[in-house]
Coordinates of C-alpha atoms in Angstrom, one line a residue:
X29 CA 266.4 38.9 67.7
X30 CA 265.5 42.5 66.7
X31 CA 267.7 45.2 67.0
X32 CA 266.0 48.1 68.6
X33 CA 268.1 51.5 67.9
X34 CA 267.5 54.5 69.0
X35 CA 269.1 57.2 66.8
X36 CA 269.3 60.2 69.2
X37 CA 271.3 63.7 69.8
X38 CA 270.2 66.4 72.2
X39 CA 271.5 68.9 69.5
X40 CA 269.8 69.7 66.5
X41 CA 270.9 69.5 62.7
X42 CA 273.0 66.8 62.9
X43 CA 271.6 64.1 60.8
X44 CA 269.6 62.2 63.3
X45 CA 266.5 62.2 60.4
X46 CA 269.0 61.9 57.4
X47 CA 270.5 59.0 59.6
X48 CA 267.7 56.8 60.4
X49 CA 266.5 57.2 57.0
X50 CA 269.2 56.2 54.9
X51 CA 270.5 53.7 57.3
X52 CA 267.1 51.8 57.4
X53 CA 266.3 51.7 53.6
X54 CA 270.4 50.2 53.4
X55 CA 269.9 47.8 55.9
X56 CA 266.5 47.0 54.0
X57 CA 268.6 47.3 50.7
X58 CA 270.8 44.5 52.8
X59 CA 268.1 42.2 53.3
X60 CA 266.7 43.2 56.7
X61 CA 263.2 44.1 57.4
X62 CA 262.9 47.2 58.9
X63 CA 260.8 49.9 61.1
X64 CA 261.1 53.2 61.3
X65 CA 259.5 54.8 64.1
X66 CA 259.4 58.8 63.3
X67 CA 259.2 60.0 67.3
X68 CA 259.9 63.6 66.4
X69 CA 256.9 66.1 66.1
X70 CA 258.7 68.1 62.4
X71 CA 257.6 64.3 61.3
X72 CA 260.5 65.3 58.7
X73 CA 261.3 61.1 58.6
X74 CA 257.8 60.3 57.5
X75 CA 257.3 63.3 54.3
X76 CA 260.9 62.3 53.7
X77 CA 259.5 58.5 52.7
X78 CA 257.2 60.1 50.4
X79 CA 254.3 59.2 53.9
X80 CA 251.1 62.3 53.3
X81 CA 248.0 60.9 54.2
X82 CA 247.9 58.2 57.4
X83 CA 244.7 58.4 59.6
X84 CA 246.6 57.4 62.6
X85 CA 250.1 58.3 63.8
X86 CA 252.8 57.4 67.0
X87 CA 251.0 60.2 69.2
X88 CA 248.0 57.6 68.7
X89 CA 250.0 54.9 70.3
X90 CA 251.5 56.5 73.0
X91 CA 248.2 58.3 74.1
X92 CA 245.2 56.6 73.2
X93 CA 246.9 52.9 73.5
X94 CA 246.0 52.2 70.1
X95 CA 247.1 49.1 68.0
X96 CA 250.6 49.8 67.0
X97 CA 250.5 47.2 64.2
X98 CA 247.7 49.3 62.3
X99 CA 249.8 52.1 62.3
X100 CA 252.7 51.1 60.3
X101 CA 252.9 52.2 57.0
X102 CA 255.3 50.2 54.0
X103 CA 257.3 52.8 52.5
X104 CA 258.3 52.7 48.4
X105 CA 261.3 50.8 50.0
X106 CA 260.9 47.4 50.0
X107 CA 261.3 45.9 53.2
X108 CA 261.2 49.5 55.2
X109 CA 257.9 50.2 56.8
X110 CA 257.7 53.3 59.1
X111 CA 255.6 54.3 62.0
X112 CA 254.6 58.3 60.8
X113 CA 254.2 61.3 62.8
X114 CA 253.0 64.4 63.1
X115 CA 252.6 67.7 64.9
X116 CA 249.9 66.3 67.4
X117 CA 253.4 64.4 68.8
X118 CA 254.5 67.9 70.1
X119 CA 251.1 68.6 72.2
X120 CA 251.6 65.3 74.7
X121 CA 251.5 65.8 77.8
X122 CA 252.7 62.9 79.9
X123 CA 252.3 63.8 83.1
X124 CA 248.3 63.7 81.9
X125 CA 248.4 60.3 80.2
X126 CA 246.2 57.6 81.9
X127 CA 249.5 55.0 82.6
X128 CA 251.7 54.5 86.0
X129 CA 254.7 54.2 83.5
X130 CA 254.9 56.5 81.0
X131 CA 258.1 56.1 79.7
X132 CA 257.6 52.7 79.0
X133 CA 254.9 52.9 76.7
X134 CA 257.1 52.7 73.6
X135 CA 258.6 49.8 74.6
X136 CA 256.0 48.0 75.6
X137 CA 254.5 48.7 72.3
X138 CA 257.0 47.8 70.6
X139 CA 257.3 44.5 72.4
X140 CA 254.1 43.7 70.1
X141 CA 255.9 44.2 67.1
X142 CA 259.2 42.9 67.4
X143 CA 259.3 39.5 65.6
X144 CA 258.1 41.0 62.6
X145 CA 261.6 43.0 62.3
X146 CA 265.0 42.3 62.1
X147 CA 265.8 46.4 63.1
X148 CA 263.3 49.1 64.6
X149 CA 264.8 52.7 63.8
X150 CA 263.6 54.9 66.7
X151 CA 264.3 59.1 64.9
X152 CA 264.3 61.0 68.2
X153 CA 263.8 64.6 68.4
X154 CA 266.3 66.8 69.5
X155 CA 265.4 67.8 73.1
X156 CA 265.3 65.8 76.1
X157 CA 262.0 64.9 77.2
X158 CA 259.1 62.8 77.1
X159 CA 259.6 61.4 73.8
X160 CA 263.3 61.1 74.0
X161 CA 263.2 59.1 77.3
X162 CA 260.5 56.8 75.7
X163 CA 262.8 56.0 72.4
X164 CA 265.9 55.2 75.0
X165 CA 263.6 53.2 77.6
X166 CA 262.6 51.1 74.6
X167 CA 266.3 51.0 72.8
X168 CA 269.0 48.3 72.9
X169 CA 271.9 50.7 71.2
X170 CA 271.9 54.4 70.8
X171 CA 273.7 55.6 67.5
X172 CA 274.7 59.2 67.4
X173 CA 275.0 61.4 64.8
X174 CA 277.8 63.9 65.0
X175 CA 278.3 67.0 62.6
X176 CA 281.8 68.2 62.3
X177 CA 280.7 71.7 63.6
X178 CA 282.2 73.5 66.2
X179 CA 279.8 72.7 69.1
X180 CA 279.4 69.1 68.0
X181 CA 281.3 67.8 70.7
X182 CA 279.5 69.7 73.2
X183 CA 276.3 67.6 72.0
X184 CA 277.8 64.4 72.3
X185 CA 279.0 65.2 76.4
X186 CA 274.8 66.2 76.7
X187 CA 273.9 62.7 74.6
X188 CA 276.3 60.7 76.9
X189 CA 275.1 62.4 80.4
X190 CA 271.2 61.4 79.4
X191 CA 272.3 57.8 78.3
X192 CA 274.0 57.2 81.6
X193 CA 270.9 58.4 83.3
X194 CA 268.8 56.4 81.4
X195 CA 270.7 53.4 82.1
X196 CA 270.7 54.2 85.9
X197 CA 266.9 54.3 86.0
X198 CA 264.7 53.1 83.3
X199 CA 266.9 50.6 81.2
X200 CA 270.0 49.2 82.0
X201 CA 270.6 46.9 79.0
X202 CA 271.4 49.9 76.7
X203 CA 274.6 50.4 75.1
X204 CA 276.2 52.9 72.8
X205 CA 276.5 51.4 69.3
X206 CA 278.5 54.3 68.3
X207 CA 279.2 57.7 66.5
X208 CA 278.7 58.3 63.2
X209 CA 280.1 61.7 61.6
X210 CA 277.7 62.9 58.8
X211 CA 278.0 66.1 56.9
X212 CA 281.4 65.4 56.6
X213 CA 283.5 67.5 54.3
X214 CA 287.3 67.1 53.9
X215 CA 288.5 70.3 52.9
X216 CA 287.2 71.9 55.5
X217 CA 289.2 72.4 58.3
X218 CA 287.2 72.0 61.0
X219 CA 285.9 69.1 59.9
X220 CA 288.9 67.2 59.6
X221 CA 289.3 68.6 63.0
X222 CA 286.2 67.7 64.9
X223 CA 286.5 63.9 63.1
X224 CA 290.1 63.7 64.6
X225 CA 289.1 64.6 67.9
X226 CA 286.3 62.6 67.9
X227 CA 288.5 59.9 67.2
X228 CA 290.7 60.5 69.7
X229 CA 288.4 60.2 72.6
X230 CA 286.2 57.7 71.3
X231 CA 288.2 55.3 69.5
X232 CA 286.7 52.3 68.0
X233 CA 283.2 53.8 68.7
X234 CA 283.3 56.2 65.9
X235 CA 282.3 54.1 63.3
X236 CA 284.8 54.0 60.1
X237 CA 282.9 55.4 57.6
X238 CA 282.0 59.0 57.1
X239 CA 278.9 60.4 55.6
X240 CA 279.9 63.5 53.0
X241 CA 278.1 66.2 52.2
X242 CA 275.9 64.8 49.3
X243 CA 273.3 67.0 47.9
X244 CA 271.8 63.6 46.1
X245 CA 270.4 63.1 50.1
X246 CA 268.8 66.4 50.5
X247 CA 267.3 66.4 46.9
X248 CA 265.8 63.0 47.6
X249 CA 263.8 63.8 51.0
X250 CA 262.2 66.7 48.9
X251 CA 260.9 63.9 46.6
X252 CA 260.2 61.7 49.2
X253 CA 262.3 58.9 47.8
X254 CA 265.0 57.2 49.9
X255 CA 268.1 58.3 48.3
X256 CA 269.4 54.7 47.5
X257 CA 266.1 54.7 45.2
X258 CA 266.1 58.5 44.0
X259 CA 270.4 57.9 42.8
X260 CA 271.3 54.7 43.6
X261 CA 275.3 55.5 42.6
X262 CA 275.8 58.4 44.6
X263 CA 278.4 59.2 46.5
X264 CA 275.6 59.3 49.8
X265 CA 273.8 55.8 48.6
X266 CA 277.5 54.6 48.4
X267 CA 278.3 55.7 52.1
X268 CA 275.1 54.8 54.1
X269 CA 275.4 51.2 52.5
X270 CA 278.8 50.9 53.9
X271 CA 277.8 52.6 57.3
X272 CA 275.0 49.9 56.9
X273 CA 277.0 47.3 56.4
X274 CA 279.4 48.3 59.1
X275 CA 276.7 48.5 61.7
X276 CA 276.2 45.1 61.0
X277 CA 279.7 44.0 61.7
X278 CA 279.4 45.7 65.1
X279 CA 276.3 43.7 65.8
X280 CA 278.2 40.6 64.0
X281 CA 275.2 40.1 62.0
X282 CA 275.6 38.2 58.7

């Protein structure tokens, strides 16, 4: 059965790209096939995987009802294709698109896809909207980014008040999968602080690991090369393939 995960905060900078990126190309790394589905306008996930020239993007499914399957593009990763996008995403206007249900069309395009995939990576942009109601229609888990910062928490009460809506109108089978603190650095007090808190009012939904600050991951997306590629020994290839591997242990997948 494919996993379909959105990975979505309301608040921006917190690693939602850096996230879906380095967690799909482990879980490829892993063995799984993989989408990524870039749903933010920046298209940051898609020049990130090294993805310049595509003649048809996401905006051209979710307008124009084209064939999502000729829009995938295989990445330098094997076994991580991606779904690009671009700045026409930002100029959408759903309440002019042609379909009674707009925030199903994701999903149902996805439908067409899913036995292809093991996991579909939905990056969701970081405002709460057309596109963001479309990746959590179509999701079965939302994973959520947290930077230790000081109104990180704040983002996660916003994240939490649009899944529960979600779940009350458009798709009741979704579930959190859980928190993931990125960006993480240990000598900083605030850090260790926000992480602590976190853990104290999530519990067991903050996942274990912690994402550092690494400066092997920003280095890589400015080449375009999945970091687990680009330095396959550092400290942030090291971390997202044990975040990987724990996300599989919450889906008790072998």
């Amino acid at each position: 059965m494919c996993r379909i995960i959105a990975i979505s905060n309301q608040k921006g900078g917190v690693g939602k790209t850096t996230t879906t990126i380095n967690i799909g190309t482990s879980l490829a790394k892993l063995g799984k096939k993989v989408l990524l589905v870039d749903l933010d306008p920046q298209g940051n996930c898609t020049r990130a995987l090294g993805i310049d020239k595509f003649n048809k993007s996401i905006s051209d499914v979710l307008v124009s009802d084209s064939n999502i399957k000729r829009v995938i593009k295989k990445t330098v990763m094997n076994g991580c294709d991606v779904i690009p996008s671009d700045l026409s995403l930002a100029l959408i206007d759903s309440s002019k698109l042609n379909n009674p249900e707009p925030h199903f069309i994701l999903r149902n395009a996805l439908k067409n896809i899913e036995g292809k995939y093991d996991f579909i990576l939905i990056d969701c942009p970081p405002s709460l909207g057309f596109l963001n109601k479309n990746a959590l229609a179509a999701a079965h888990k939302v994973l959520i980014p947290v930077q230790c910062e000081f109104f990180a928490l704040e983002g996660v009460t916003q994240i939490l008040a649009t899944i529960r809506n979600i779940k009350n109108e458009w798709n009741p089978q979704i579930e959190i999968l859980g928190f993931i603190i990125s960006m993480y650095d240990s000598r900083n007090r605030l850090s260790v602080e926000i992480a602590s808190e976190l853990r104290s009012q999530f519990k067991d939904y903050v996942f274990v690991t912690v994402i550092p600050r690494n400066i092997s991951i920003p280095e890589s997306q400015a080449k375009g090369i999945p970091t687990l590629l680009f330095r396959p020994n550092s400290v942030g290839s090291v971390m997202y393939i044990q975040a990987a591997r724990e996300l599989l242990d919450r889906e008790r997948i072998k």
